[in-house]
CSV table of C-alpha atoms in Angstrom, one decimal:
chain,number,residue,atom,x,y,z
A,1,UNK,CA,76.2,2.5,-22.1
A,2,UNK,CA,74.1,4.4,-19.6
A,3,UNK,CA,70.2,2.2,-20.5
A,4,UNK,CA,72.2,-0.6,-20.8
A,5,UNK,CA,73.6,-0.1,-17.6
A,6,UNK,CA,69.7,0.3,-15.9
A,7,UNK,CA,68.0,-2.8,-17.8
A,8,UNK,CA,70.3,-5.5,-18.1
A,9,UNK,CA,72.1,-4.9,-14.9
A,10,UNK,CA,74.6,-7.4,-15.9
A,11,UNK,CA,78.0,-7.0,-13.4
A,12,UNK,CA,80.7,-8.6,-16.2
A,13,UNK,CA,81.4,-4.8,-18.0
A,14,UNK,CA,82.7,-6.5,-21.7
A,15,UNK,CA,78.9,-8.6,-21.8
A,16,UNK,CA,77.5,-5.3,-21.3
A,17,UNK,CA,79.6,-3.6,-23.8
A,18,UNK,CA,78.4,-6.7,-26.9
A,19,UNK,CA,74.9,-6.3,-25.3
A,20,UNK,CA,75.3,-2.5,-25.4
A,21,UNK,CA,76.0,-2.6,-29.3
A,22,UNK,CA,73.2,-5.5,-29.9
A,23,UNK,CA,70.6,-3.1,-28.7
A,24,UNK,CA,71.8,0.4,-30.8
A,25,UNK,CA,71.8,-2.1,-33.6
A,26,UNK,CA,68.0,-3.5,-32.4
A,27,UNK,CA,66.8,0.3,-31.9
A,28,UNK,CA,67.5,1.0,-35.7
A,29,UNK,CA,65.5,-1.5,-36.8
A,30,UNK,CA,62.6,-0.1,-34.0
A,31,UNK,CA,62.8,3.0,-35.7
A,32,UNK,CA,61.6,1.7,-39.1
A,33,UNK,CA,59.0,-1.2,-38.2
A,34,UNK,CA,57.7,0.2,-35.1
A,35,UNK,CA,54.5,0.2,-34.4
A,36,UNK,CA,51.6,2.0,-32.2
A,37,UNK,CA,48.8,0.7,-30.7
A,38,UNK,CA,46.3,2.0,-29.2
A,39,UNK,CA,44.9,2.0,-25.1
A,40,UNK,CA,42.6,-0.7,-25.1
A,41,UNK,CA,42.5,-0.3,-21.4
A,42,UNK,CA,40.0,2.2,-19.1
A,43,UNK,CA,39.9,5.1,-17.0
A,44,UNK,CA,43.5,6.5,-19.2
A,45,UNK,CA,44.3,9.9,-18.5
A,46,UNK,CA,43.6,12.6,-21.3
A,47,UNK,CA,46.7,14.8,-22.7
A,48,UNK,CA,46.8,18.5,-22.4
A,49,UNK,CA,49.3,20.8,-24.2
A,50,UNK,CA,49.6,23.1,-20.9
A,51,UNK,CA,48.6,21.8,-17.8
A,52,UNK,CA,45.8,23.8,-16.1
A,53,UNK,CA,47.1,23.5,-12.8
A,54,UNK,CA,50.8,22.9,-12.6
A,55,UNK,CA,50.9,23.8,-8.3
A,56,UNK,CA,48.1,20.7,-8.4
A,57,UNK,CA,48.9,16.9,-7.2
A,58,UNK,CA,50.5,14.0,-9.7
A,59,UNK,CA,53.8,12.5,-10.0
A,60,UNK,CA,56.5,13.4,-12.2
A,61,UNK,CA,57.7,10.6,-15.1
A,62,UNK,CA,61.5,11.1,-15.5
A,63,UNK,CA,62.1,9.5,-18.0
A,64,UNK,CA,65.5,9.0,-20.2
A,65,UNK,CA,65.4,9.3,-24.0
A,66,UNK,CA,67.9,7.3,-25.8
A,67,UNK,CA,72.0,7.5,-24.9
A,68,UNK,CA,73.4,10.5,-26.9
A,69,UNK,CA,70.2,11.0,-28.3
A,70,UNK,CA,69.9,14.2,-26.3
A,71,UNK,CA,65.8,14.1,-26.0
A,72,UNK,CA,65.0,13.6,-22.6
A,73,UNK,CA,62.4,14.5,-20.9
A,74,UNK,CA,60.1,15.2,-18.4
A,75,UNK,CA,56.4,14.3,-17.7
A,76,UNK,CA,53.9,15.3,-15.1
A,77,UNK,CA,50.0,12.6,-14.3
A,78,UNK,CA,47.3,15.5,-12.7
A,79,UNK,CA,45.9,13.3,-10.1
A,80,UNK,CA,43.8,15.6,-10.0
A,81,UNK,CA,42.1,16.2,-13.2
A,82,UNK,CA,43.4,12.7,-14.5
A,83,UNK,CA,45.4,14.5,-17.0
A,84,UNK,CA,49.2,14.0,-18.9
A,85,UNK,CA,50.9,16.5,-20.0
A,86,UNK,CA,54.7,15.3,-21.7
A,87,UNK,CA,58.2,16.6,-21.7
A,88,UNK,CA,57.1,20.2,-18.8
A,89,UNK,CA,60.9,20.7,-19.3
A,90,UNK,CA,60.6,21.8,-22.7
A,91,UNK,CA,57.0,23.2,-22.7
A,92,UNK,CA,57.5,26.3,-19.9
A,93,UNK,CA,61.5,26.6,-20.3
A,94,UNK,CA,62.1,26.6,-24.2
A,95,UNK,CA,63.9,23.6,-24.1
A,96,UNK,CA,64.8,20.5,-23.9
A,97,UNK,CA,67.1,18.9,-20.7
A,98,UNK,CA,69.4,17.4,-22.4
A,99,UNK,CA,70.7,13.6,-22.7
A,100,UNK,CA,70.0,11.0,-20.0
A,101,UNK,CA,67.4,11.7,-17.1
A,102,UNK,CA,67.9,9.9,-14.6
A,103,UNK,CA,66.2,10.9,-10.9
A,104,UNK,CA,64.4,13.7,-9.6
A,105,UNK,CA,63.9,15.4,-5.7
A,106,UNK,CA,62.1,18.0,-4.6
A,107,UNK,CA,64.0,20.1,-2.1
A,108,UNK,CA,61.2,23.5,0.0
A,109,UNK,CA,59.4,24.4,-4.2
A,110,UNK,CA,62.7,23.3,-5.6
A,111,UNK,CA,62.8,20.2,-8.1
A,112,UNK,CA,65.9,18.8,-8.9
A,113,UNK,CA,66.6,17.7,-12.0
A,114,UNK,CA,69.7,14.7,-12.6
A,115,UNK,CA,70.6,14.9,-15.7
A,116,UNK,CA,73.4,11.9,-16.4
A,117,UNK,CA,74.8,12.3,-19.9
A,118,UNK,CA,75.0,15.8,-19.6
A,119,UNK,CA,77.2,16.2,-16.1
A,120,UNK,CA,74.1,18.8,-15.1
A,121,UNK,CA,71.3,19.4,-12.3
A,122,UNK,CA,68.2,21.3,-13.4
A,123,UNK,CA,66.7,23.3,-11.1
A,124,UNK,CA,63.9,23.8,-11.8
A,125,UNK,CA,60.1,25.9,-9.9
A,126,UNK,CA,57.6,22.6,-9.3
A,127,UNK,CA,55.1,24.4,-9.0
A,128,UNK,CA,55.6,27.2,-12.0
A,129,UNK,CA,57.9,24.5,-14.3
A,130,UNK,CA,59.8,27.6,-14.5
A,131,UNK,CA,63.8,26.7,-14.6
A,132,UNK,CA,66.1,28.9,-11.5
A,133,UNK,CA,69.7,26.9,-12.0
A,134,UNK,CA,72.1,24.6,-13.5
A,135,UNK,CA,74.5,23.1,-11.3
A,136,UNK,CA,77.2,22.2,-13.5
A,137,UNK,CA,80.8,20.4,-13.0
A,138,UNK,CA,79.7,16.4,-12.2
A,139,UNK,CA,81.0,13.9,-14.5
A,140,UNK,CA,77.9,11.6,-14.6
A,141,UNK,CA,75.9,12.5,-11.8
A,142,UNK,CA,72.0,9.9,-11.1
A,143,UNK,CA,70.6,10.6,-7.2
A,144,UNK,CA,70.4,13.3,-5.3
A,145,UNK,CA,70.0,12.5,-1.5
A,146,UNK,CA,68.9,16.0,0.1
A,147,UNK,CA,70.3,17.1,3.5
A,148,UNK,CA,68.6,19.8,4.4
A,149,UNK,CA,67.3,23.2,3.1
A,150,UNK,CA,71.3,24.2,1.6
A,151,UNK,CA,72.6,20.5,1.4
A,152,UNK,CA,73.0,17.8,-0.2
A,153,UNK,CA,74.3,14.6,-1.5
A,154,UNK,CA,74.7,14.1,-5.9
A,155,UNK,CA,76.4,9.9,-6.2
A,156,UNK,CA,77.7,9.3,-9.4
A,157,UNK,CA,78.6,6.3,-12.2
A,158,UNK,CA,82.2,7.9,-12.9
A,159,UNK,CA,83.8,9.5,-10.8
A,160,UNK,CA,83.8,7.1,-7.7
A,161,UNK,CA,82.3,9.4,-5.5
A,162,UNK,CA,79.7,10.9,-3.5
A,163,UNK,CA,79.9,14.6,-5.0
A,164,UNK,CA,78.7,17.8,-1.7
A,165,UNK,CA,76.8,20.6,-3.3
A,166,UNK,CA,75.7,23.5,-1.8
A,167,UNK,CA,71.7,24.4,-2.5
A,168,UNK,CA,72.5,27.1,-1.9
A,169,UNK,CA,74.7,28.7,-4.2
A,170,UNK,CA,73.9,25.8,-6.9
A,171,UNK,CA,77.4,24.2,-6.5
A,172,UNK,CA,79.4,21.8,-5.9
A,173,UNK,CA,81.8,22.4,-2.8
A,174,UNK,CA,84.1,19.0,-2.6
A,175,UNK,CA,83.4,15.4,-2.8
A,176,UNK,CA,83.9,11.8,-0.5
A,177,UNK,CA,86.6,9.6,-2.0
A,178,UNK,CA,83.9,6.3,-2.5
A,179,UNK,CA,85.7,3.2,-4.6
A,180,UNK,CA,83.4,2.0,-6.2
A,181,UNK,CA,80.4,3.9,-9.0
A,182,UNK,CA,77.6,5.4,-6.8
A,183,UNK,CA,73.9,5.2,-6.4
A,184,UNK,CA,71.2,5.6,-4.3
A,185,UNK,CA,71.7,6.7,-0.7
A,186,UNK,CA,68.9,6.9,2.3
A,187,UNK,CA,70.0,9.0,5.1
A,188,UNK,CA,69.3,8.9,8.6
A,189,UNK,CA,70.7,10.3,12.5
A,190,UNK,CA,73.6,12.5,11.0
A,191,UNK,CA,74.7,9.7,8.6
A,192,UNK,CA,74.5,8.9,4.3
A,193,UNK,CA,74.8,5.0,3.3
A,194,UNK,CA,75.6,4.8,0.2
A,195,UNK,CA,75.2,2.0,-2.3
A,196,UNK,CA,78.3,0.6,-4.0
A,197,UNK,CA,77.1,0.0,-7.2
A,198,UNK,CA,80.4,-1.7,-7.8
A,199,UNK,CA,81.7,-3.6,-5.1
A,200,UNK,CA,80.6,-5.5,-2.1
A,201,UNK,CA,79.6,-2.6,0.1
A,202,UNK,CA,77.4,-0.2,1.5
A,203,UNK,CA,79.1,3.3,2.4
A,204,UNK,CA,78.2,5.2,5.1
A,205,UNK,CA,79.2,8.6,5.2
A,206,UNK,CA,78.8,11.3,9.1
A,207,UNK,CA,77.2,14.1,6.3
A,208,UNK,CA,78.3,16.5,9.8
A,209,UNK,CA,82.0,16.1,9.2
A,210,UNK,CA,81.8,14.8,5.6
A,211,UNK,CA,83.4,11.2,6.4
A,212,UNK,CA,83.4,8.6,4.9
A,213,UNK,CA,83.2,6.5,8.1
A,214,UNK,CA,81.9,3.0,8.0
A,215,UNK,CA,81.7,-0.2,4.3
A,216,UNK,CA,79.1,-2.5,5.1
A,217,UNK,CA,80.0,-6.3,3.6
A,218,UNK,CA,76.8,-7.0,2.2
A,219,UNK,CA,77.8,-9.1,-1.3
A,220,UNK,CA,78.1,-7.4,-4.2
A,221,UNK,CA,76.5,-5.0,-6.6
A,222,UNK,CA,74.2,-2.9,-3.6
A,223,UNK,CA,72.2,-0.7,-6.0
A,224,UNK,CA,68.7,0.4,-4.6
A,225,UNK,CA,68.2,1.3,-1.7
A,226,UNK,CA,64.9,2.7,0.8
A,227,UNK,CA,64.4,3.3,5.1
A,228,UNK,CA,61.2,1.5,5.3
A,229,UNK,CA,58.8,2.1,9.0
A,230,UNK,CA,61.2,1.7,11.7
A,231,UNK,CA,63.8,3.7,10.8
A,232,UNK,CA,66.0,0.4,8.3
A,233,UNK,CA,67.4,0.3,5.7
A,234,UNK,CA,66.1,-2.0,3.5
A,235,UNK,CA,69.4,-2.9,0.0
A,236,UNK,CA,69.3,-4.5,-2.8
A,237,UNK,CA,71.6,-6.1,-5.1
A,238,UNK,CA,72.6,-7.3,-7.9
A,239,UNK,CA,75.2,-10.0,-7.1
A,240,UNK,CA,77.9,-10.9,-9.6
A,241,UNK,CA,79.3,-14.3,-11.0
A,242,UNK,CA,78.9,-16.6,-7.5
A,243,UNK,CA,77.6,-14.4,-5.5
A,244,UNK,CA,73.4,-13.8,-5.8
A,245,UNK,CA,71.7,-11.0,-5.5
A,246,UNK,CA,70.0,-10.3,-2.5
A,247,UNK,CA,68.1,-8.2,-0.7
A,248,UNK,CA,69.0,-6.9,2.7
A,249,UNK,CA,68.0,-5.3,5.3
A,250,UNK,CA,70.7,-2.9,8.5
A,251,UNK,CA,69.0,-2.3,11.4
A,252,UNK,CA,69.1,0.7,14.1
A,253,UNK,CA,72.3,-0.1,15.2
A,254,UNK,CA,73.8,0.3,12.0
A,255,UNK,CA,75.3,-4.3,11.3
A,256,UNK,CA,72.9,-6.5,8.9
A,257,UNK,CA,69.4,-7.3,10.5
A,258,UNK,CA,68.6,-10.2,7.6
A,259,UNK,CA,69.3,-10.6,4.8
A,260,UNK,CA,67.4,-13.2,1.5
A,261,UNK,CA,68.6,-14.6,-1.0
A,262,UNK,CA,67.3,-14.2,-5.4
A,263,UNK,CA,67.8,-17.5,-6.9
A,264,UNK,CA,70.0,-17.3,-9.8
A,265,UNK,CA,69.6,-15.7,-12.5
A,266,UNK,CA,67.6,-13.4,-11.2
A,267,UNK,CA,68.1,-9.4,-11.6
A,268,UNK,CA,66.6,-7.8,-9.3
A,269,UNK,CA,66.1,-3.5,-9.1
A,270,UNK,CA,63.8,-0.5,-8.8
A,271,UNK,CA,63.5,-1.1,-5.4
A,272,UNK,CA,60.5,1.6,-3.6
A,273,UNK,CA,58.0,1.8,-0.5
A,274,UNK,CA,54.6,3.4,-0.3
A,275,UNK,CA,53.7,6.1,1.6
A,276,UNK,CA,54.0,4.7,5.2
A,277,UNK,CA,57.3,2.4,4.4
A,278,UNK,CA,55.5,-0.7,5.4
A,279,UNK,CA,55.4,-2.2,3.0
A,280,UNK,CA,57.9,-2.8,0.3
A,281,UNK,CA,58.2,-3.0,-4.2
A,282,UNK,CA,60.8,-4.7,-6.5
A,283,UNK,CA,60.7,-5.4,-9.7
A,284,UNK,CA,61.9,-9.2,-10.7
A,285,UNK,CA,60.5,-9.0,-14.5
A,286,UNK,CA,57.2,-9.1,-12.7
A,287,UNK,CA,56.6,-6.9,-9.9
A,288,UNK,CA,56.7,-8.0,-6.0
A,289,UNK,CA,55.6,-6.6,-2.8
A,290,UNK,CA,56.5,-8.0,1.1
A,291,UNK,CA,55.8,-6.6,3.8
A,292,UNK,CA,58.5,-5.6,6.1
A,293,UNK,CA,57.5,-8.2,9.1
A,294,UNK,CA,58.1,-10.8,6.2
A,295,UNK,CA,60.4,-13.9,7.2
A,296,UNK,CA,60.8,-14.8,3.4
A,297,UNK,CA,61.1,-13.5,-0.4
A,298,UNK,CA,57.0,-13.7,-2.0
A,299,UNK,CA,57.2,-16.6,-4.7
A,300,UNK,CA,54.2,-15.2,-6.3
A,301,UNK,CA,54.6,-11.3,-7.6
A,302,UNK,CA,52.0,-8.9,-6.8
A,303,UNK,CA,51.6,-7.7,-11.3
A,304,UNK,CA,52.9,-10.7,-13.4
A,305,UNK,CA,54.8,-8.8,-16.8
A,306,UNK,CA,52.1,-10.5,-18.7
A,307,UNK,CA,54.7,-9.4,-22.2
A,308,UNK,CA,55.6,-5.7,-20.7
A,309,UNK,CA,58.7,-4.6,-20.0
A,310,UNK,CA,58.4,-3.6,-17.1
A,311,UNK,CA,61.7,-0.7,-16.7
A,312,UNK,CA,60.7,1.5,-13.4
A,313,UNK,CA,57.6,1.4,-10.6
A,314,UNK,CA,56.6,3.8,-8.2
A,315,UNK,CA,53.5,4.8,-6.3
A,316,UNK,CA,50.8,6.8,-6.2
A,317,UNK,CA,49.6,8.1,-2.4
A,318,UNK,CA,47.1,10.7,-4.2
A,319,UNK,CA,45.8,7.0,-5.4
A,320,UNK,CA,46.9,4.6,-4.1
A,321,UNK,CA,47.8,3.0,-7.1
A,322,UNK,CA,51.7,1.2,-8.6
A,323,UNK,CA,52.1,2.6,-11.4
A,324,UNK,CA,55.1,0.4,-13.3
A,325,UNK,CA,56.5,1.8,-16.6
A,326,UNK,CA,56.6,-0.5,-19.9
A,327,UNK,CA,60.0,0.5,-21.9
A,328,UNK,CA,58.6,-1.4,-24.9
A,329,UNK,CA,61.8,-1.4,-27.4
A,330,UNK,CA,63.4,1.3,-26.1
A,331,UNK,CA,62.1,3.4,-28.8
A,332,UNK,CA,59.0,3.7,-28.6
A,333,UNK,CA,57.1,6.3,-26.0
A,334,UNK,CA,56.7,4.5,-21.8
A,335,UNK,CA,53.4,2.8,-21.7
A,336,UNK,CA,52.1,3.3,-18.1
A,337,UNK,CA,49.7,1.7,-16.3
A,338,UNK,CA,48.7,1.8,-13.6
A,339,UNK,CA,47.3,-0.7,-10.8
A,340,UNK,CA,46.1,-0.9,-7.4
A,341,UNK,CA,47.7,-1.8,-4.0
A,342,UNK,CA,46.7,-5.8,-4.8
A,343,UNK,CA,47.6,-5.5,-9.2
A,344,UNK,CA,44.6,-5.4,-10.7
A,345,UNK,CA,45.1,-3.0,-13.2
A,346,UNK,CA,42.9,0.3,-13.4
A,347,UNK,CA,44.6,2.4,-17.0
A,348,UNK,CA,47.3,3.3,-19.2
A,349,UNK,CA,48.8,6.8,-20.5
A,350,UNK,CA,51.7,6.9,-22.2
A,351,UNK,CA,55.3,9.1,-20.7
A,352,UNK,CA,58.1,9.9,-23.0
A,353,UNK,CA,60.3,7.4,-24.1
A,354,UNK,CA,62.2,4.8,-20.9
A,355,UNK,CA,60.7,6.4,-18.8
A,356,UNK,CA,62.1,5.6,-15.5
A,357,UNK,CA,62.0,6.8,-11.7
A,358,UNK,CA,58.7,8.5,-10.3
A,359,UNK,CA,58.0,11.6,-8.3
A,360,UNK,CA,55.0,11.9,-5.9
A,361,UNK,CA,54.3,16.2,-5.7
């Protein structure tokens, strides 16, 4: 059910279950009738079996794969020579990642790959792509928040808690109970701000004591979160029933500084920042951009979907471009589209199945 959670973001769990069953039927049909089309846009990168320079700057692409199929993968787009290396973890470690690669973080020279349905975090060297360790004991991990060189928090879909992880020993040290499924997190001034996906709160934890100290009412369904240039926190919520989806701003004082309501039927997700943290982007079928000092939501997208099934967005600082994944039918490989900062198409290439997360190296 993990895949449907991420794509549809429905608030009614019964409907989610029904739509999951329907999607599985679509997948079975698509396996028979899938047609692979040729790239026709300019400046498409080449596909390389082995990267020529593993220390190169580029973008890691987390590919979920299909729920319970065990086909998650990690792609690497090399900005220097415009090449794409598919399934780099498997190429360098002779084994697959597991089931549903949710997200990743790089701390120092170590990359932490959060593999949701395999209930683990794979740790690899970010330069050599070689496996270092495996952290186990999670229920359904989502995102990792670095709190320095030796400590991190990990959110969880089913545990209703935040895991405390020792990055030196590569072990779970404990957990902080949270009355919600938890999603993305940000760190600010010895506090972790945590999205409560099935509650009306953003939760605040003191990272020095690992104690829950506050909760901020945000409507319902906080899912994505970023920190801007002014140290304000932007939160994207999915809403529920009569509660609209919102884009909210938590000021430096810890209270709500601003809120913007989306129209009925909107399902915004995948909030990101540009590198200098002055502009935010999200998907609401199309892709929208907004300056952090704006006083209203944009009405015109920066990138129109035009039939694409946008599933994730990222920012490539090396080439100053927006990356957007098209999940197609959730069975074919995702198509990654490259746009300049005003939304002009630059090129495209294929990654793995259900590309869901971009991380700049």
